[in-house]
PDB file of C-alpha atoms in Angstrom:
ATOM      1  CA  UNK F   1      62.217 140.609 107.552  1.00 54.00           C
ATOM      2  CA  UNK F   2      62.986 137.107 109.011  1.00 56.00           C
ATOM      3  CA  UNK F   3      65.909 134.781 108.026  1.00 53.00           C
ATOM      4  CA  UNK F   4      65.686 131.383 108.939  1.00 48.00           C
ATOM      5  CA  UNK F   5      69.053 129.263 108.415  1.00 45.00           C
ATOM      6  CA  UNK F   6      70.749 127.600 105.262  1.00 39.00           C
ATOM      7  CA  UNK F   7      72.880 128.609 102.323  1.00 34.00           C
ATOM      8  CA  UNK F   8      72.709 128.393  98.783  1.00 33.00           C
ATOM      9  CA  UNK F   9      72.968 126.082  95.385  1.00 29.00           C
ATOM     10  CA  UNK F  10      74.949 125.228  92.396  1.00 31.00           C
ATOM     11  CA  UNK F  11      75.097 125.860  88.639  1.00 33.00           C
ATOM     12  CA  UNK F  12      76.499 124.064  85.285  1.00 31.00           C
ATOM     13  CA  UNK F  13      76.767 126.135  82.112  1.00 29.00           C
ATOM     14  CA  UNK F  14      75.423 122.653  80.494  1.00 34.00           C
ATOM     15  CA  UNK F  15      73.243 123.434  77.354  1.00 36.00           C
ATOM     16  CA  UNK F  16      73.416 127.345  77.473  1.00 35.00           C
ATOM     17  CA  UNK F  17      76.167 127.361  74.988  1.00 35.00           C
ATOM     18  CA  UNK F  18      74.276 125.011  72.413  1.00 37.00           C
ATOM     19  CA  UNK F  19      71.222 127.647  72.197  1.00 34.00           C
ATOM     20  CA  UNK F  20      73.161 131.090  72.267  1.00 38.00           C
ATOM     21  CA  UNK F  21      71.247 134.272  71.772  1.00 37.00           C
ATOM     22  CA  UNK F  22      67.920 132.984  70.833  1.00 38.00           C
ATOM     23  CA  UNK F  23      65.413 135.671  70.149  1.00 40.00           C
ATOM     24  CA  UNK F  24      62.256 133.323  69.298  1.00 45.00           C
ATOM     25  CA  UNK F  25      61.145 130.319  71.137  1.00 47.00           C
ATOM     26  CA  UNK F  26      61.342 128.081  68.115  1.00 46.00           C
ATOM     27  CA  UNK F  27      64.322 126.176  68.594  1.00 47.00           C
ATOM     28  CA  UNK F  28      63.665 125.282  72.092  1.00 46.00           C
ATOM     29  CA  UNK F  29      60.330 124.072  71.361  1.00 51.00           C
ATOM     30  CA  UNK F  30      61.897 120.977  70.200  1.00 48.00           C
ATOM     31  CA  UNK F  31      62.201 118.790  73.503  1.00 59.00           C
ATOM     32  CA  UNK F  32      65.231 120.513  75.248  1.00 91.00           C
ATOM     33  CA  UNK F  33      64.657 121.154  78.786  1.00 94.00           C
ATOM     34  CA  UNK F  34      66.775 123.036  81.448  1.00 96.00           C
ATOM     35  CA  UNK F  35      68.685 120.605  83.780  1.00 96.00           C
ATOM     36  CA  UNK F  36      67.620 122.382  87.208  1.00 97.00           C
ATOM     37  CA  UNK F  37      69.304 119.850  89.188  1.00 96.00           C
ATOM     38  CA  UNK F  38      72.423 119.863  87.196  1.00 97.00           C
ATOM     39  CA  UNK F  39      72.632 123.526  87.726  1.00 97.00           C
ATOM     40  CA  UNK F  40      72.086 123.343  91.702  1.00 96.00           C
ATOM     41  CA  UNK F  41      74.963 120.880  91.883  1.00 96.00           C
ATOM     42  CA  UNK F  42      77.491 123.199  90.980  1.00 91.00           C
ATOM     43  CA  UNK F  43      77.169 126.446  92.963  1.00 89.00           C
ATOM     44  CA  UNK F  44      75.263 128.774  95.070  1.00 97.00           C
ATOM     45  CA  UNK F  45      71.547 129.286  94.130  1.00 98.00           C
ATOM     46  CA  UNK F  46      68.990 131.897  95.136  1.00 98.00           C
ATOM     47  CA  UNK F  47      65.061 131.185  94.775  1.00 98.00           C
ATOM     48  CA  UNK F  48      63.168 134.314  94.409  1.00 98.00           C
ATOM     49  CA  UNK F  49      59.196 134.921  94.563  1.00 96.00           C
ATOM     50  CA  UNK F  50      58.791 131.495  95.731  1.00 96.00           C
ATOM     51  CA  UNK F  51      55.237 131.777  96.925  1.00 94.00           C
ATOM     52  CA  UNK F  52      54.418 128.421  98.852  1.00 96.00           C
ATOM     53  CA  UNK F  53      58.382 127.516  98.292  1.00 97.00           C
ATOM     54  CA  UNK F  54      57.204 124.093  96.965  1.00 97.00           C
ATOM     55  CA  UNK F  55      59.574 124.655  93.744  1.00 97.00           C
ATOM     56  CA  UNK F  56      62.658 125.180  96.127  1.00 98.00           C
ATOM     57  CA  UNK F  57      61.727 122.213  98.429  1.00 98.00           C
ATOM     58  CA  UNK F  58      61.185 119.747  95.147  1.00 97.00           C
ATOM     59  CA  UNK F  59      64.534 120.821  94.174  1.00 97.00           C
ATOM     60  CA  UNK F  60      66.141 120.419  97.326  1.00 97.00           C
ATOM     61  CA  UNK F  61      65.075 116.630  97.583  1.00 96.00           C
ATOM     62  CA  UNK F  62      66.808 115.858  93.973  1.00 95.00           C
ATOM     63  CA  UNK F  63      69.644 113.529  94.034  1.00 95.00           C
ATOM     64  CA  UNK F  64      73.127 114.919  95.369  1.00 94.00           C
ATOM     65  CA  UNK F  65      71.904 118.454  95.458  1.00 95.00           C
ATOM     66  CA  UNK F  66      73.728 120.214  98.382  1.00 94.00           C
ATOM     67  CA  UNK F  67      70.865 121.507 100.567  1.00 96.00           C
ATOM     68  CA  UNK F  68      73.419 124.058 102.351  1.00 95.00           C
ATOM     69  CA  UNK F  69      73.687 125.758  99.242  1.00 95.00           C
ATOM     70  CA  UNK F  70      69.970 126.625  98.876  1.00 97.00           C
ATOM     71  CA  UNK F  71      68.569 129.972  99.840  1.00 98.00           C
ATOM     72  CA  UNK F  72      64.995 130.068  99.183  1.00 98.00           C
ATOM     73  CA  UNK F  73      63.064 133.607  99.735  1.00 98.00           C
ATOM     74  CA  UNK F  74      59.478 134.721  99.504  1.00 97.00           C
ATOM     75  CA  UNK F  75      58.054 138.187  99.023  1.00 96.00           C
ATOM     76  CA  UNK F  76      55.597 137.723 101.728  1.00 95.00           C
ATOM     77  CA  UNK F  77      56.163 138.560 105.697  1.00 96.00           C
ATOM     78  CA  UNK F  78      56.728 135.708 107.661  1.00 95.00           C
ATOM     79  CA  UNK F  79      53.242 136.286 109.501  1.00 96.00           C
ATOM     80  CA  UNK F  80      51.649 136.392 106.085  1.00 95.00           C
ATOM     81  CA  UNK F  81      52.639 133.070 104.792  1.00 96.00           C
ATOM     82  CA  UNK F  82      50.130 130.517 103.981  1.00 95.00           C
ATOM     83  CA  UNK F  83      49.766 127.261 106.000  1.00 96.00           C
ATOM     84  CA  UNK F  84      51.556 125.489 102.844  1.00 96.00           C
ATOM     85  CA  UNK F  85      54.116 127.840 102.531  1.00 97.00           C
ATOM     86  CA  UNK F  86      55.026 127.494 106.195  1.00 96.00           C
ATOM     87  CA  UNK F  87      55.097 124.115 106.299  1.00 97.00           C
ATOM     88  CA  UNK F  88      57.494 123.881 103.528  1.00 98.00           C
ATOM     89  CA  UNK F  89      59.923 126.434 105.166  1.00 98.00           C
ATOM     90  CA  UNK F  90      60.014 124.229 107.976  1.00 98.00           C
ATOM     91  CA  UNK F  91      60.878 121.306 105.595  1.00 98.00           C
ATOM     92  CA  UNK F  92      63.478 123.363 103.927  1.00 98.00           C
ATOM     93  CA  UNK F  93      65.175 124.012 107.259  1.00 98.00           C
ATOM     94  CA  UNK F  94      65.038 120.764 108.541  1.00 98.00           C
ATOM     95  CA  UNK F  95      66.912 119.811 105.053  1.00 97.00           C
ATOM     96  CA  UNK F  96      69.577 122.326 105.732  1.00 97.00           C
ATOM     97  CA  UNK F  97      68.576 125.204 103.276  1.00 98.00           C
ATOM     98  CA  UNK F  98      68.029 128.677 104.054  1.00 98.00           C
ATOM     99  CA  UNK F  99      64.692 130.479 104.072  1.00 98.00           C
ATOM    100  CA  UNK F 100      64.194 134.343 103.988  1.00 98.00           C
ATOM    101  CA  UNK F 101      60.714 136.310 104.159  1.00 98.00           C
ATOM    102  CA  UNK F 102      59.987 139.563 102.980  1.00 97.00           C
ATOM    103  CA  UNK F 103      62.442 139.609  99.761  1.00 97.00           C
ATOM    104  CA  UNK F 104      61.422 141.822  97.155  1.00 97.00           C
ATOM    105  CA  UNK F 105      62.959 140.466  93.847  1.00 97.00           C
ATOM    106  CA  UNK F 106      63.410 143.775  92.162  1.00 97.00           C
ATOM    107  CA  UNK F 107      65.468 144.834  95.245  1.00 97.00           C
ATOM    108  CA  UNK F 108      67.535 142.054  96.304  1.00 98.00           C
ATOM    109  CA  UNK F 109      70.306 144.281  97.829  1.00 96.00           C
ATOM    110  CA  UNK F 110      67.951 145.374 100.382  1.00 93.00           C
ATOM    111  CA  UNK F 111      67.640 141.935 102.404  1.00 94.00           C
ATOM    112  CA  UNK F 112      70.695 140.124 100.925  1.00 94.00           C
ATOM    113  CA  UNK F 113      73.344 142.641 101.179  1.00 95.00           C
ATOM    114  CA  UNK F 114      76.163 142.167  98.578  1.00 94.00           C
ATOM    115  CA  UNK F 115      75.734 138.485  98.575  1.00 95.00           C
ATOM    116  CA  UNK F 116      76.052 136.683  94.946  1.00 97.00           C
ATOM    117  CA  UNK F 117      75.099 133.498  93.427  1.00 97.00           C
ATOM    118  CA  UNK F 118      75.913 131.226  90.704  1.00 97.00           C
ATOM    119  CA  UNK F 119      72.221 130.577  89.861  1.00 98.00           C
ATOM    120  CA  UNK F 120      69.151 132.803  90.480  1.00 98.00           C
ATOM    121  CA  UNK F 121      65.930 131.178  89.727  1.00 98.00           C
ATOM    122  CA  UNK F 122      62.216 132.828  89.503  1.00 98.00           C
ATOM    123  CA  UNK F 123      59.427 130.874  88.876  1.00 97.00           C
ATOM    124  CA  UNK F 124      56.354 132.231  87.008  1.00 95.00           C
ATOM    125  CA  UNK F 125      56.567 135.650  87.905  1.00 95.00           C
ATOM    126  CA  UNK F 126      53.204 137.614  87.650  1.00 88.00           C
ATOM    127  CA  UNK F 127      51.624 140.849  88.521  1.00 82.00           C
ATOM    128  CA  UNK F 128      48.128 140.480  89.165  1.00 65.00           C
ATOM    129  CA  UNK F 129      47.387 143.755  86.943  1.00 61.00           C
ATOM    130  CA  UNK F 130      47.229 144.445  83.483  1.00 65.00           C
ATOM    131  CA  UNK F 131      47.172 148.090  83.905  1.00 64.00           C
ATOM    132  CA  UNK F 132      49.971 149.657  82.074  1.00 62.00           C
ATOM    133  CA  UNK F 133      53.200 150.822  84.082  1.00 60.00           C
ATOM    134  CA  UNK F 134      55.370 153.376  82.430  1.00 64.00           C
ATOM    135  CA  UNK F 135      53.738 152.511  79.175  1.00 69.00           C
ATOM    136  CA  UNK F 136      54.656 148.945  79.440  1.00 83.00           C
ATOM    137  CA  UNK F 137      52.960 145.707  80.635  1.00 89.00           C
ATOM    138  CA  UNK F 138      53.462 145.523  84.304  1.00 92.00           C
ATOM    139  CA  UNK F 139      55.020 141.810  83.807  1.00 94.00           C
ATOM    140  CA  UNK F 140      57.469 143.353  81.504  1.00 95.00           C
ATOM    141  CA  UNK F 141      58.582 146.053  84.021  1.00 95.00           C
ATOM    142  CA  UNK F 142      58.548 143.355  86.679  1.00 96.00           C
ATOM    143  CA  UNK F 143      61.254 140.984  84.742  1.00 97.00           C
ATOM    144  CA  UNK F 144      63.077 143.916  83.728  1.00 97.00           C
ATOM    145  CA  UNK F 145      63.436 145.522  87.445  1.00 97.00           C
ATOM    146  CA  UNK F 146      64.110 141.681  88.674  1.00 98.00           C
ATOM    147  CA  UNK F 147      66.927 141.066  85.972  1.00 98.00           C
ATOM    148  CA  UNK F 148      68.819 144.691  86.553  1.00 98.00           C
ATOM    149  CA  UNK F 149      68.635 143.772  90.569  1.00 98.00           C
ATOM    150  CA  UNK F 150      69.716 139.928  89.894  1.00 98.00           C
ATOM    151  CA  UNK F 151      72.333 141.289  87.620  1.00 97.00           C
ATOM    152  CA  UNK F 152      74.202 142.634  90.624  1.00 96.00           C
ATOM    153  CA  UNK F 153      74.076 139.455  92.493  1.00 97.00           C
ATOM    154  CA  UNK F 154      75.436 136.889  90.164  1.00 97.00           C
ATOM    155  CA  UNK F 155      79.011 135.387  90.476  1.00 96.00           C
ATOM    156  CA  UNK F 156      81.257 135.218  87.278  1.00 95.00           C
ATOM    157  CA  UNK F 157      79.318 132.721  84.889  1.00 94.00           C
ATOM    158  CA  UNK F 158      76.167 133.124  86.838  1.00 97.00           C
ATOM    159  CA  UNK F 159      73.073 132.359  85.394  1.00 98.00           C
ATOM    160  CA  UNK F 160      69.383 133.819  85.865  1.00 98.00           C
ATOM    161  CA  UNK F 161      66.544 131.424  85.137  1.00 98.00           C
ATOM    162  CA  UNK F 162      62.899 132.193  84.630  1.00 98.00           C
ATOM    163  CA  UNK F 163      60.040 130.156  83.827  1.00 97.00           C
ATOM    164  CA  UNK F 164      56.643 131.356  82.382  1.00 95.00           C
ATOM    165  CA  UNK F 165      53.598 130.393  80.453  1.00 93.00           C
ATOM    166  CA  UNK F 166      54.443 129.712  76.777  1.00 92.00           C
ATOM    167  CA  UNK F 167      51.783 131.537  74.732  1.00 91.00           C
ATOM    168  CA  UNK F 168      51.606 134.480  72.408  1.00 91.00           C
ATOM    169  CA  UNK F 169      49.813 136.666  75.267  1.00 89.00           C
ATOM    170  CA  UNK F 170      52.668 135.980  77.723  1.00 90.00           C
ATOM    171  CA  UNK F 171      55.537 136.034  74.970  1.00 92.00           C
ATOM    172  CA  UNK F 172      54.033 139.744  74.231  1.00 92.00           C
ATOM    173  CA  UNK F 173      53.492 140.565  78.085  1.00 92.00           C
ATOM    174  CA  UNK F 174      56.995 139.721  79.157  1.00 95.00           C
ATOM    175  CA  UNK F 175      59.011 140.532  76.220  1.00 96.00           C
ATOM    176  CA  UNK F 176      62.064 138.535  77.388  1.00 97.00           C
ATOM    177  CA  UNK F 177      64.461 140.130  74.726  1.00 96.00           C
ATOM    178  CA  UNK F 178      63.734 143.431  75.472  1.00 97.00           C
ATOM    179  CA  UNK F 179      63.879 142.866  79.187  1.00 97.00           C
ATOM    180  CA  UNK F 180      67.481 141.298  78.781  1.00 98.00           C
ATOM    181  CA  UNK F 181      68.878 143.959  76.650  1.00 97.00           C
ATOM    182  CA  UNK F 182      67.724 146.772  79.298  1.00 97.00           C
ATOM    183  CA  UNK F 183      69.229 144.624  82.048  1.00 98.00           C
ATOM    184  CA  UNK F 184      72.506 144.307  80.220  1.00 97.00           C
ATOM    185  CA  UNK F 185      72.075 140.644  79.284  1.00 97.00           C
ATOM    186  CA  UNK F 186      72.439 138.735  75.988  1.00 95.00           C
ATOM    187  CA  UNK F 187      69.037 137.464  74.758  1.00 95.00           C
ATOM    188  CA  UNK F 188      67.943 134.383  76.737  1.00 96.00           C
ATOM    189  CA  UNK F 189      68.490 130.636  75.716  1.00 95.00           C
ATOM    190  CA  UNK F 190      65.088 129.170  75.786  1.00 95.00           C
ATOM    191  CA  UNK F 191      63.921 125.802  76.998  1.00 95.00           C
ATOM    192  CA  UNK F 192      60.742 123.971  77.423  1.00 94.00           C
ATOM    193  CA  UNK F 193      59.427 123.462  80.807  1.00 95.00           C
ATOM    194  CA  UNK F 194      57.117 120.776  82.294  1.00 94.00           C
ATOM    195  CA  UNK F 195      55.674 120.932  85.829  1.00 92.00           C
ATOM    196  CA  UNK F 196      55.065 117.284  85.963  1.00 92.00           C
ATOM    197  CA  UNK F 197      58.772 116.776  85.807  1.00 93.00           C
ATOM    198  CA  UNK F 198      58.709 118.017  89.754  1.00 94.00           C
ATOM    199  CA  UNK F 199      56.261 115.977  91.731  1.00 91.00           C
ATOM    200  CA  UNK F 200      55.265 118.119  94.777  1.00 91.00           C
ATOM    201  CA  UNK F 201      55.715 121.550  93.047  1.00 94.00           C
ATOM    202  CA  UNK F 202      52.584 123.590  92.917  1.00 89.00           C
ATOM    203  CA  UNK F 203      52.892 127.409  91.846  1.00 71.00           C
ATOM    204  CA  UNK F 204      51.350 130.198  93.756  1.00 66.00           C
ATOM    205  CA  UNK F 205      51.334 133.681  92.925  1.00 57.00           C
ATOM    206  CA  UNK F 206      52.761 136.137  95.193  1.00 53.00           C
ATOM    207  CA  UNK F 207      50.259 137.417  97.905  1.00 48.00           C
ATOM    208  CA  UNK F 208      47.720 134.943  97.084  1.00 50.00           C
ATOM    209  CA  UNK F 209      47.068 131.417  96.496  1.00 51.00           C
ATOM    210  CA  UNK F 210      46.125 131.630  93.141  1.00 52.00           C
ATOM    211  CA  UNK F 211      48.646 130.210  90.153  1.00 55.00           C
ATOM    212  CA  UNK F 212      49.892 131.807  87.048  1.00 53.00           C
ATOM    213  CA  UNK F 213      50.270 128.273  85.595  1.00 57.00           C
ATOM    214  CA  UNK F 214      46.380 127.619  85.933  1.00 56.00           C
ATOM    215  CA  UNK F 215      44.536 126.822  82.694  1.00 61.00           C
ATOM    216  CA  UNK F 216      47.797 126.504  80.655  1.00 61.00           C
ATOM    217  CA  UNK F 217      49.728 123.444  79.287  1.00 76.00           C
ATOM    218  CA  UNK F 218      52.783 124.727  77.479  1.00 90.00           C
ATOM    219  CA  UNK F 219      55.517 126.368  79.569  1.00 95.00           C
ATOM    220  CA  UNK F 220      59.126 127.726  79.023  1.00 95.00           C
ATOM    221  CA  UNK F 221      62.351 128.433  80.987  1.00 97.00           C
ATOM    222  CA  UNK F 222      64.288 131.437  79.914  1.00 97.00           C
ATOM    223  CA  UNK F 223      68.104 131.427  80.849  1.00 97.00           C
ATOM    224  CA  UNK F 224      69.996 134.597  80.951  1.00 97.00           C
ATOM    225  CA  UNK F 225      73.672 134.972  80.911  1.00 94.00           C
ATOM    226  CA  UNK F 226      75.782 138.065  80.790  1.00 71.00           C
TER     227      UNK F 226
END
């Protein structure tokens, strides 16, 4: 496990209170988008499962985002990073961010100790398997375990932010409301997400260079608060 240099990010309650405890995506499908840059300007932020690190890099280049507050992490060991991920890691370091490899999003205490953050972001979590785990879709198990782990690393008023494909299949696979309940969160507020809003961002699955977003056009961001 390797840690380069940097820090965290920032948060803002923003529109979370406008969409309390949603159990469906109907309201969010209007046009509301989660304001990632505004969130990052208000407190420390941890990115997990970053794959090629392109989302953290894109966000770190937004105006007035304090790069010293960004900690971007990937599941892979340093020697297993793709060329793109390695290049993006170097760019993040030059901007003043911190980058850490070998971070399991479901066991955050192992690599980051007791550190806490205002915002924890996981873009497009995806398990490359449909084999049931404990009688559940493995993606539901992944998100539940991540939320349980993330909860221990949130500062008061902190938020966990997860973006996924917006489709009936993914809705059934993740079961976000149920995952939130199991992890002790309220049902998430839901926003639309458009990758085109973030030039330079290209999603990459953990452990390979494929993308969970390929072949899809509709996406959603789920925002969890305690």
